[in-house]
Amino acid sequence: MAARDREFSLGASIALTFGSALLWGVAHLATGRRRTGLALMAVYALLLASVLTVVTVLGSHLLSLAVQPSWLTTLTVTLIAIAVAWSTVIIWSYALVRPAASDTAARKATTILAVVLCVLVVAPTAYAARLAYVSRDVVTTLFNNTNTAPVVAADPWSGADRVNILLVGADAAANRPGVRTDSMTVASVDVATGATTLLGLPRNLENVPLPAGPARQRFPYGFTGEPPYTPGLLNEVFQYAEDYPEMTPGVHKGQRGPALLKQTISGILGIPVTYYAMVDMYGFAQIVDAMGGVKVTIKEPIVYGKYREGLLPAGTRKLSGEEALWYGRSRTDSDDYVRMGRQKCLLNAVAKQADPMTVLNSFESLATATKRAISTDIPQSLLPALVDLAQKVKDTRIRSLSFVPPLISTAYPDWQLIRRKVEQALAERPANKTATAPGERPTPTPTLAPSADRPIALDETCG
C-alpha cells in the first residue's frame, strides 16, 4: 500500500498534524508527497529566517517602525497572510493524515486538534494585526501628514542641538467659553543624549510680550486680554488667538492658538519652540486609567474636589485617573506654584511608567483615550526620530526649572532674567542615571521649592 493511501492510526494522525503545525510539510512527506513537503519546509524556513532577521537587524528600530503608517499597513497585511497560510497548511495536513472515516472517535479527536491548532495560530496573529491597525489609526489621527519638508534620516533635527516641545495642559469649564492653558511647560531635549529640562511657565504671567506682527501691533506693551472681562494672563493667549483670526493671519482655525502660544513662549524663553502637544485635563485622567494608574509620592496630604470632598493622603501610592487629575490640579490649601511642581512630578511619573509592557497590556483603551485627549502638530515623518529620542530620555534624569516667585514676579516679570536662566540651564550637562549601591544613601537634592533658580532633578525630588 502506498504511503499516500495508508490509513493512519489516531496517534500517528495527531503526531503528524501537530508536527505539521510546528514544521510545514511533515505530513506531506509522511504521505509520499516529497516535492510538496520539501517546498513547504523551504517556505517555512524562509519565513522563519525572515522573522529572525527582522528582529535581529531591526530590533532597535522596531518601535520606530511602529509609528510609520506604511509599515503598520504592511505588517497588518503580512500577519493576516501568515495566519491564513499557516491555517491552510494545518487543515491540508490534517486532511492527508486523518484516520479512516469508519473510526468516528479518532477522526473527531484529530478534527478537534486541527481546529485548536488553527485557533492557536490565528488568535495571536489576529491580535497582533489588530494592534497594528489600531496603531496606524492613532498615528494617522493624531499626527498630520501635511509637512512637505523631507526628514533626513541622518539628521532629522536639521542640525539643531535641541528640540523644544511645548506641553500644554488645557482646561475647559462649563461656566466659561473656550480653553484656558493652565499648564505650560517646554520640554527641551538634547538630541544627542536625551538630557531633558522642563521649563515651566505659570499661567498668571502678566503683560507677556507677543511676537512681532499683528499680535504685537495690537498689544505693543504686552498682552492685556479684554479688560474688564479678562485679566490678561498668559493662559488666555491660546483662546484669544482662536477668537481673533487677525492675530495669526494665514493660520487655520484650531491652529491659531497653538501657533501664537508657541511664538509667545519662544520669545519669553529665548529658544525656538518648534512643536506643541496639548492634553485635555479630563482626557488625561482617561489616559492614566488606561495605564492602570500612576504611582507618585505625595509629600503632604492634598485636598481635592469642588467641595473638598476628597483627600489624597501623604505617601507613595498608585493614583487613579481622577486622583491623578486632582493631584495635578488642586490648589486647595496651596497655590499655583506648588501645583506646578506636582504637575512636573506627574509628567515625570507618567513618562517613566509608560513602559512597553504597560502600553501593550492596555493598548486599545490607551489608544482610544489618547485620540480623545491629545492634539499636536508633530508631523508623522518625525515620529521615528522622536521615538528613538524618547528611549534616550528614559536613560537620563529629567530636570525642571519653573519661573515662579520669588525668582520671577508674575505681575512684573523680568524677561531678560528668564532668558538668562534658560541659557544657563541648557548649558549645564546633567549626568546620566547611576545605580545606587545597596545600603547607600542617595545624594540629597533640592526640593520643589518655588525659590529654586536652577534645574532640579525630578527623579530624586519627586520621590
Short mmCIF file of C-alpha atoms in Angstrom, two decimals:
data_model
loop_
_atom_site.label_atom_id
_atom_site.label_comp_id
_atom_site.label_asym_id
_atom_site.label_seq_id
_atom_site.Cartn_x
_atom_site.Cartn_y
_atom_site.Cartn_z
CA MET A 1 0.00 0.00 0.00
CA ALA A 2 1.47 3.45 -0.96
CA ALA A 3 2.18 5.87 1.84
CA ARG A 4 -0.32 8.33 0.47
CA ASP A 5 -3.01 5.66 0.55
CA ARG A 6 -2.28 4.44 4.06
CA GLU A 7 -4.78 4.68 6.84
CA PHE A 8 -3.23 6.39 9.87
CA SER A 9 -3.92 5.49 13.47
CA LEU A 10 -5.13 8.07 15.96
CA GLY A 11 -1.65 8.50 17.45
CA ALA A 12 0.02 8.90 14.06
CA SER A 13 -2.64 11.37 12.88
CA ILE A 14 -2.26 13.51 16.00
CA ALA A 15 1.55 13.42 15.79
CA LEU A 16 1.69 14.33 12.09
CA THR A 17 -0.97 17.05 12.34
CA PHE A 18 0.75 18.61 15.33
CA GLY A 19 4.16 18.19 13.70
CA SER A 20 2.96 19.92 10.54
CA ALA A 21 1.85 22.91 12.61
CA LEU A 22 5.39 23.19 14.01
CA LEU A 23 7.19 22.40 10.73
CA TRP A 24 5.29 22.69 7.49
CA GLY A 25 5.48 19.68 5.17
CA VAL A 26 5.88 16.87 7.73
CA ALA A 27 2.51 15.29 6.89
CA HIS A 28 3.16 15.62 3.17
CA LEU A 29 6.47 13.77 3.46
CA ALA A 30 4.78 11.05 5.53
CA THR A 31 2.21 10.51 2.77
CA GLY A 32 4.80 10.36 -0.02
CA ARG A 33 4.29 13.89 -1.31
CA ARG A 34 8.00 14.58 -1.18
CA ARG A 35 8.18 17.53 -3.56
CA THR A 36 5.29 19.37 -1.90
CA GLY A 37 6.60 18.58 1.59
CA LEU A 38 10.09 19.90 0.83
CA ALA A 39 8.62 23.02 -0.79
CA LEU A 40 6.51 23.72 2.30
CA MET A 41 9.54 23.21 4.55
CA ALA A 42 11.57 25.61 2.40
CA VAL A 43 8.84 28.27 2.59
CA TYR A 44 8.57 27.78 6.35
CA ALA A 45 12.34 28.06 6.81
CA LEU A 46 12.42 31.20 4.66
CA LEU A 47 9.57 32.72 6.67
CA LEU A 48 11.26 31.91 9.99
CA ALA A 49 14.60 33.26 8.76
CA SER A 50 12.91 36.47 7.62
CA VAL A 51 11.29 37.00 11.01
CA LEU A 52 14.55 36.35 12.85
CA THR A 53 16.41 38.70 10.52
CA VAL A 54 13.89 41.48 11.04
CA VAL A 55 14.01 41.08 14.84
CA THR A 56 17.82 40.86 14.90
CA VAL A 57 18.70 43.55 12.36
CA LEU A 58 15.85 45.95 13.05
CA GLY A 59 15.39 45.14 16.75
CA SER A 60 16.46 48.55 17.98
CA HIS A 61 14.29 50.25 15.34
CA LEU A 62 11.08 48.24 15.77
CA LEU A 63 9.47 50.96 17.91
CA SER A 64 10.35 53.49 15.22
CA LEU A 65 8.68 51.32 12.58
CA ALA A 66 5.61 51.04 14.81
CA VAL A 67 4.81 54.74 14.24
CA GLN A 68 5.02 54.63 10.45
CA PRO A 69 1.62 54.07 8.79
CA SER A 70 3.08 52.37 5.71
CA TRP A 71 4.95 49.84 7.84
CA LEU A 72 1.90 49.26 10.01
CA THR A 73 -0.24 48.61 6.96
CA THR A 74 2.36 46.17 5.62
CA LEU A 75 2.55 44.45 9.00
CA THR A 76 -1.24 44.08 9.21
CA VAL A 77 -1.47 42.53 5.73
CA THR A 78 1.55 40.28 6.37
CA LEU A 79 0.17 38.95 9.65
CA ILE A 80 -3.20 38.17 8.08
CA ALA A 81 -1.48 36.39 5.19
CA ILE A 82 0.68 34.33 7.59
CA ALA A 83 -2.36 33.33 9.65
CA VAL A 84 -4.26 32.23 6.53
CA ALA A 85 -1.29 30.32 5.12
CA TRP A 86 -0.49 28.59 8.41
CA SER A 87 -4.11 27.55 8.96
CA THR A 88 -4.29 26.25 5.40
CA VAL A 89 -1.22 24.07 5.97
CA ILE A 90 -2.69 22.67 9.20
CA ILE A 91 -6.02 21.82 7.56
CA TRP A 92 -4.29 20.39 4.49
CA SER A 93 -2.03 18.23 6.65
CA TYR A 94 -4.99 17.03 8.72
CA ALA A 95 -6.88 16.07 5.56
CA LEU A 96 -3.94 13.92 4.44
CA VAL A 97 -3.38 12.00 7.67
CA ARG A 98 -6.77 11.87 9.38
CA PRO A 99 -7.95 8.40 10.50
CA ALA A 100 -10.34 6.36 8.40
CA ALA A 101 -13.93 7.57 8.24
CA SER A 102 -15.04 4.37 9.94
CA ASP A 103 -13.15 5.33 13.09
CA THR A 104 -15.52 8.10 14.17
CA ALA A 105 -13.95 8.77 17.58
CA ALA A 106 -10.41 9.02 16.21
CA ARG A 107 -11.47 11.31 13.36
CA LYS A 108 -13.37 13.54 15.77
CA ALA A 109 -10.29 13.78 18.03
CA THR A 110 -7.98 14.79 15.17
CA THR A 111 -10.57 17.26 13.88
CA ILE A 112 -10.68 18.94 17.30
CA LEU A 113 -6.87 19.05 17.35
CA ALA A 114 -6.74 20.68 13.91
CA VAL A 115 -9.30 23.30 14.95
CA VAL A 116 -7.42 24.05 18.18
CA LEU A 117 -4.13 24.41 16.29
CA CYS A 118 -5.76 26.82 13.83
CA VAL A 119 -7.12 28.89 16.71
CA LEU A 120 -3.69 28.95 18.38
CA VAL A 121 -2.22 30.27 15.14
CA VAL A 122 -4.98 32.70 14.19
CA ALA A 123 -5.66 34.23 17.64
CA PRO A 124 -2.21 35.78 18.33
CA THR A 125 -1.67 36.86 14.72
CA ALA A 126 -5.16 38.40 14.62
CA TYR A 127 -4.43 40.22 17.89
CA ALA A 128 -1.10 41.48 16.56
CA ALA A 129 -2.78 42.59 13.33
CA ARG A 130 -5.42 44.39 15.38
CA LEU A 131 -2.72 46.20 17.38
CA ALA A 132 -1.01 47.23 14.14
CA TYR A 133 -4.32 48.52 12.77
CA VAL A 134 -5.09 50.47 15.95
CA SER A 135 -1.56 51.90 15.99
CA ARG A 136 -1.97 53.09 12.43
CA ASP A 137 -5.30 54.69 13.31
CA VAL A 138 -3.75 56.56 16.24
CA VAL A 139 -0.80 57.77 14.19
CA THR A 140 -2.91 59.00 11.28
CA THR A 141 -5.48 60.60 13.61
CA LEU A 142 -3.08 62.46 15.90
CA PHE A 143 -0.18 63.35 13.66
CA ASN A 144 -0.56 65.35 10.48
CA ASN A 145 0.98 64.30 7.19
CA THR A 146 0.99 67.74 5.58
CA ASN A 147 4.63 68.55 6.27
CA THR A 148 6.19 68.50 2.81
CA ALA A 149 9.76 69.06 4.02
CA PRO A 150 11.57 65.70 3.91
CA VAL A 151 13.06 64.40 7.14
CA VAL A 152 16.65 63.32 6.57
CA ALA A 153 17.30 60.07 8.42
CA ALA A 154 20.92 61.00 9.13
CA ASP A 155 19.84 64.24 10.84
CA PRO A 156 16.08 64.53 11.40
CA TRP A 157 16.64 67.61 13.58
CA SER A 158 18.20 69.68 10.77
CA GLY A 159 21.39 70.41 12.64
CA ALA A 160 19.71 71.57 15.86
CA ASP A 161 21.33 70.55 19.16
CA ARG A 162 17.99 70.51 20.98
CA VAL A 163 14.33 70.05 20.15
CA ASN A 164 11.89 72.15 22.17
CA ILE A 165 8.31 70.92 22.50
CA LEU A 166 5.57 72.88 24.27
CA LEU A 167 3.49 70.65 26.55
CA VAL A 168 0.11 72.19 27.32
CA GLY A 169 -2.49 71.14 29.82
CA ALA A 170 -5.83 72.57 28.69
CA ASP A 171 -8.78 73.07 30.97
CA ALA A 172 -12.25 73.85 29.67
CA ALA A 173 -15.16 74.53 32.04
CA ALA A 174 -18.93 74.62 31.56
CA ASN A 175 -19.18 78.09 33.13
CA ARG A 176 -16.81 79.76 30.64
CA PRO A 177 -16.28 79.63 26.86
CA GLY A 178 -13.07 78.44 25.27
CA VAL A 179 -9.99 76.77 26.63
CA ARG A 180 -7.52 78.00 29.24
CA THR A 181 -3.98 76.67 29.04
CA ASP A 182 -3.40 76.37 32.78
CA SER A 183 -0.27 74.22 32.44
CA MET A 184 2.53 75.29 30.07
CA THR A 185 5.88 73.53 30.04
CA VAL A 186 8.56 73.43 27.38
CA ALA A 187 10.46 70.14 27.24
CA SER A 188 13.91 70.98 25.90
CA VAL A 189 15.65 67.77 24.83
CA ASP A 190 19.28 67.33 23.83
CA VAL A 191 19.01 65.30 20.61
CA ALA A 192 22.39 63.64 21.15
CA THR A 193 22.00 62.50 24.77
CA GLY A 194 18.28 62.77 25.55
CA ALA A 195 19.03 65.05 28.53
CA THR A 196 15.76 66.86 29.19
CA THR A 197 14.99 70.07 31.03
CA LEU A 198 11.36 71.06 31.69
CA LEU A 199 10.90 74.84 31.63
CA GLY A 200 7.66 75.74 33.40
CA LEU A 201 5.77 78.99 32.96
CA PRO A 202 3.00 79.99 35.38
CA ARG A 203 -0.42 80.60 33.91
CA ASN A 204 -0.70 84.03 35.56
CA LEU A 205 2.23 85.80 33.90
CA GLU A 206 1.09 89.32 33.03
CA ASN A 207 1.91 91.66 30.13
CA VAL A 208 3.66 88.92 28.18
CA PRO A 209 5.34 90.26 25.02
CA LEU A 210 3.71 88.94 21.85
CA PRO A 211 5.61 88.12 18.64
CA ALA A 212 6.27 90.78 16.03
CA GLY A 213 3.45 91.36 13.57
CA PRO A 214 -0.30 91.80 14.05
CA ALA A 215 -0.20 90.44 17.60
CA ARG A 216 2.37 92.97 18.81
CA GLN A 217 0.68 95.75 16.90
CA ARG A 218 -2.49 95.09 18.87
CA PHE A 219 -0.62 94.73 22.18
CA PRO A 220 2.58 96.78 21.82
CA TYR A 221 3.21 96.83 25.59
CA GLY A 222 2.34 93.23 26.31
CA PHE A 223 -0.80 91.12 26.28
CA THR A 224 -3.64 92.56 28.36
CA GLY A 225 -6.60 90.50 27.15
CA GLU A 226 -10.06 92.09 27.10
CA PRO A 227 -10.42 94.13 30.32
CA PRO A 228 -12.58 94.18 32.38
CA TYR A 229 -13.75 90.73 31.20
CA THR A 230 -10.37 89.02 31.39
CA PRO A 231 -7.24 89.80 33.45
CA GLY A 232 -4.85 89.40 30.50
CA LEU A 233 -2.78 86.41 31.66
CA LEU A 234 -0.56 84.04 29.69
CA ASN A 235 -3.18 81.28 29.86
CA GLU A 236 -5.56 83.42 27.77
CA VAL A 237 -3.28 83.82 24.73
CA PHE A 238 -4.29 80.50 23.17
CA GLN A 239 -8.03 81.18 23.14
CA TYR A 240 -7.57 84.85 22.22
CA ALA A 241 -5.79 83.81 19.02
CA GLU A 242 -8.61 81.41 18.18
CA ASP A 243 -11.21 84.14 18.75
CA TYR A 244 -9.34 86.78 16.72
CA PRO A 245 -8.04 85.29 13.43
CA GLU A 246 -6.27 88.54 12.51
CA MET A 247 -3.74 87.83 15.28
CA THR A 248 -2.28 84.97 13.20
CA PRO A 249 -3.07 85.68 9.54
CA GLY A 250 -3.00 82.69 7.23
CA VAL A 251 -3.30 80.13 10.04
CA HIS A 252 -6.30 77.80 10.03
CA LYS A 253 -8.85 77.61 12.83
CA GLY A 254 -7.75 75.22 15.52
CA GLN A 255 -4.09 76.01 14.89
CA ARG A 256 -4.17 79.74 15.64
CA GLY A 257 -3.97 79.24 19.39
CA PRO A 258 -1.03 76.81 19.27
CA ALA A 259 0.80 78.97 16.72
CA LEU A 260 0.57 82.19 18.76
CA LEU A 261 1.27 80.45 22.07
CA LYS A 262 4.39 78.76 20.66
CA GLN A 263 5.70 82.04 19.28
CA THR A 264 4.91 83.87 22.52
CA ILE A 265 6.62 81.32 24.76
CA SER A 266 9.54 81.10 22.34
CA GLY A 267 10.05 84.84 22.80
CA ILE A 268 9.75 84.61 26.59
CA LEU A 269 12.31 81.80 26.93
CA GLY A 270 14.61 82.90 24.11
CA ILE A 271 14.61 79.47 22.42
CA PRO A 272 12.77 78.22 19.32
CA VAL A 273 9.66 76.24 20.25
CA THR A 274 9.02 74.08 17.22
CA TYR A 275 6.16 71.77 18.19
CA TYR A 276 3.38 71.50 20.73
CA ALA A 277 1.33 68.72 22.30
CA MET A 278 -1.84 69.65 24.18
CA VAL A 279 -3.61 67.34 26.61
CA ASP A 280 -7.17 67.92 27.74
CA MET A 281 -7.12 67.59 31.53
CA TYR A 282 -10.11 65.27 31.71
CA GLY A 283 -8.76 63.22 28.83
CA PHE A 284 -5.51 62.92 30.76
CA ALA A 285 -7.43 61.14 33.52
CA GLN A 286 -8.63 58.60 30.96
CA ILE A 287 -5.05 58.02 29.81
CA VAL A 288 -3.92 57.35 33.38
CA ASP A 289 -6.80 54.91 33.89
CA ALA A 290 -5.86 53.15 30.65
CA MET A 291 -2.31 52.77 32.00
CA GLY A 292 -3.71 51.14 35.13
CA GLY A 293 -2.90 54.17 37.29
CA VAL A 294 0.28 56.08 38.01
CA LYS A 295 2.46 55.78 41.11
CA VAL A 296 3.59 59.02 42.77
CA THR A 297 4.93 60.11 46.13
CA ILE A 298 2.68 62.66 47.85
CA LYS A 299 4.67 64.89 50.21
CA GLU A 300 1.70 66.47 52.02
CA PRO A 301 -2.00 65.47 52.06
CA ILE A 302 -3.85 67.04 49.14
CA VAL A 303 -7.47 68.10 49.49
CA TYR A 304 -9.39 67.93 46.22
CA GLY A 305 -12.88 68.36 44.84
CA LYS A 306 -15.07 71.41 44.39
CA TYR A 307 -16.47 70.98 47.88
CA ARG A 308 -13.33 69.49 49.47
CA GLU A 309 -14.89 66.05 49.28
CA GLY A 310 -11.66 64.17 48.58
CA LEU A 311 -8.25 63.70 50.18
CA LEU A 312 -5.04 62.22 48.80
CA PRO A 313 -3.07 61.08 51.86
CA ALA A 314 0.69 61.53 52.05
CA GLY A 315 2.84 58.61 50.95
CA THR A 316 3.73 56.65 47.85
CA ARG A 317 0.62 55.29 46.18
CA LYS A 318 -0.90 54.48 42.80
CA LEU A 319 -3.43 57.09 41.72
CA SER A 320 -6.45 56.52 39.51
CA GLY A 321 -7.11 58.88 36.62
CA GLU A 322 -9.41 61.10 38.67
CA GLU A 323 -6.97 61.18 41.59
CA ALA A 324 -4.06 61.98 39.26
CA LEU A 325 -6.11 64.78 37.75
CA TRP A 326 -6.69 66.34 41.15
CA TYR A 327 -3.09 65.74 42.16
CA GLY A 328 -2.10 67.94 39.22
CA ARG A 329 -4.94 70.47 39.53
CA SER A 330 -5.70 71.02 43.19
CA ARG A 331 -4.83 74.42 44.69
CA THR A 332 -6.74 73.96 47.92
CA ASP A 333 -4.50 74.94 50.87
CA SER A 334 -1.67 75.62 48.38
CA ASP A 335 -1.12 77.80 45.30
CA ASP A 336 -0.36 77.78 41.57
CA TYR A 337 3.34 77.28 42.13
CA VAL A 338 3.07 74.22 44.36
CA ARG A 339 0.64 72.83 41.80
CA MET A 340 3.19 73.43 39.01
CA GLY A 341 5.71 71.35 40.96
CA ARG A 342 3.23 68.48 41.30
CA GLN A 343 2.45 68.67 37.58
CA LYS A 344 6.14 68.20 36.75
CA CYS A 345 6.26 65.18 39.07
CA LEU A 346 3.19 63.76 37.38
CA LEU A 347 4.70 64.22 33.91
CA ASN A 348 7.88 62.55 35.11
CA ALA A 349 5.98 59.61 36.62
CA VAL A 350 3.89 59.00 33.50
CA ALA A 351 6.99 59.19 31.27
CA LYS A 352 8.87 56.67 33.40
CA GLN A 353 5.98 54.25 33.95
CA ALA A 354 4.68 54.11 30.38
CA ASP A 355 6.95 51.15 29.57
CA PRO A 356 6.25 48.87 26.56
CA MET A 357 4.56 46.15 28.65
CA THR A 358 2.24 48.67 30.35
CA VAL A 359 1.31 50.13 26.98
CA LEU A 360 0.79 46.70 25.39
CA ASN A 361 -1.41 45.38 28.21
CA SER A 362 -3.88 48.24 27.82
CA PHE A 363 -3.17 49.21 24.25
CA GLU A 364 -6.66 49.68 22.82
CA SER A 365 -8.09 51.63 25.76
CA LEU A 366 -4.92 53.73 25.86
CA ALA A 367 -5.16 54.40 22.13
CA THR A 368 -8.81 55.46 22.44
CA ALA A 369 -8.07 57.80 25.35
CA THR A 370 -5.05 59.27 23.57
CA LYS A 371 -7.03 60.10 20.42
CA ARG A 372 -9.63 61.90 22.51
CA ALA A 373 -7.25 63.76 24.79
CA ILE A 374 -4.24 64.86 22.75
CA SER A 375 -3.71 67.27 19.87
CA THR A 376 -0.34 68.10 18.36
CA ASP A 377 1.42 69.50 15.29
CA ILE A 378 4.28 66.99 15.35
CA PRO A 379 4.43 65.57 11.79
CA GLN A 380 4.22 61.85 11.07
CA SER A 381 7.57 61.97 9.30
CA LEU A 382 9.33 62.94 12.54
CA LEU A 383 7.83 60.18 14.69
CA PRO A 384 10.57 57.54 14.14
CA ALA A 385 13.26 60.00 15.24
CA LEU A 386 11.09 61.12 18.16
CA VAL A 387 10.62 57.52 19.33
CA ASP A 388 14.38 56.96 19.23
CA LEU A 389 14.89 60.17 21.18
CA ALA A 390 12.32 59.09 23.79
CA GLN A 391 14.40 55.99 24.51
CA LYS A 392 17.38 58.23 25.26
CA VAL A 393 15.25 60.40 27.55
CA LYS A 394 14.40 57.36 29.69
CA ASP A 395 18.13 56.87 30.41
CA THR A 396 18.65 60.39 31.76
CA ARG A 397 17.43 62.40 34.71
CA ILE A 398 14.66 64.80 33.77
CA ARG A 399 15.25 68.21 35.32
CA SER A 400 12.84 71.05 35.96
CA LEU A 401 13.09 74.83 36.21
CA SER A 402 9.95 76.86 36.94
CA PHE A 403 9.77 80.63 36.57
CA VAL A 404 7.71 81.40 39.65
CA PRO A 405 8.03 83.75 42.65
CA PRO A 406 10.32 84.74 44.22
CA LEU A 407 12.59 84.09 41.23
CA ILE A 408 10.15 85.80 38.88
CA SER A 409 7.36 88.23 39.71
CA THR A 410 4.30 87.22 37.72
CA ALA A 411 2.94 90.78 37.75
CA TYR A 412 6.24 92.39 36.65
CA PRO A 413 8.28 89.62 35.02
CA ASP A 414 11.95 90.16 34.31
CA TRP A 415 12.05 88.78 30.76
CA GLN A 416 15.83 89.19 30.45
CA LEU A 417 16.36 87.19 33.65
CA ILE A 418 14.13 84.39 32.34
CA ARG A 419 16.10 84.13 29.11
CA ARG A 420 19.40 84.24 31.00
CA LYS A 421 18.31 81.43 33.35
CA VAL A 422 17.16 79.33 30.38
CA GLU A 423 20.51 79.79 28.68
CA GLN A 424 22.36 78.77 31.86
CA ALA A 425 20.12 75.76 32.48
CA LEU A 426 20.51 74.39 28.97
CA ALA A 427 24.28 74.92 29.04
CA GLU A 428 24.62 72.54 32.00
CA ARG A 429 25.31 68.89 31.18
CA PRO A 430 23.45 66.64 33.64
CA ALA A 431 24.87 63.20 34.30
CA ASN A 432 23.10 60.02 33.22
CA LYS A 433 21.33 57.88 35.79
CA THR A 434 23.65 55.93 38.08
CA ALA A 435 22.66 52.96 40.19
CA THR A 436 22.74 53.35 43.95
CA ALA A 437 24.57 50.57 45.77
CA PRO A 438 22.61 48.60 48.40
CA GLY A 439 22.60 50.47 51.69
CA GLU A 440 23.99 53.61 50.09
CA ARG A 441 22.01 56.81 50.65
CA PRO A 442 21.40 58.88 47.54
CA THR A 443 22.90 62.35 47.42
CA PRO A 444 20.40 64.90 48.81
CA THR A 445 18.81 67.09 46.18
CA PRO A 446 16.89 70.37 46.37
CA THR A 447 13.14 70.25 46.90
CA LEU A 448 10.45 71.62 44.62
CA ALA A 449 10.53 74.96 46.40
CA PRO A 450 9.40 77.97 44.34
CA SER A 451 12.69 79.70 45.16
CA ALA A 452 14.74 77.20 43.10
CA ASP A 453 16.59 79.23 40.45
CA ARG A 454 18.36 76.35 38.74
CA PRO A 455 17.15 73.00 37.38
CA ILE A 456 16.30 70.28 39.86
CA ALA A 457 16.29 66.52 39.13
CA LEU A 458 12.72 65.22 39.24
CA ASP A 459 13.59 61.55 39.87
CA GLU A 460 15.01 62.35 43.32
CA THR A 461 12.84 65.35 44.16
CA CYS A 462 9.51 63.71 43.36
CA GLY A 463 10.34 60.55 45.30
#
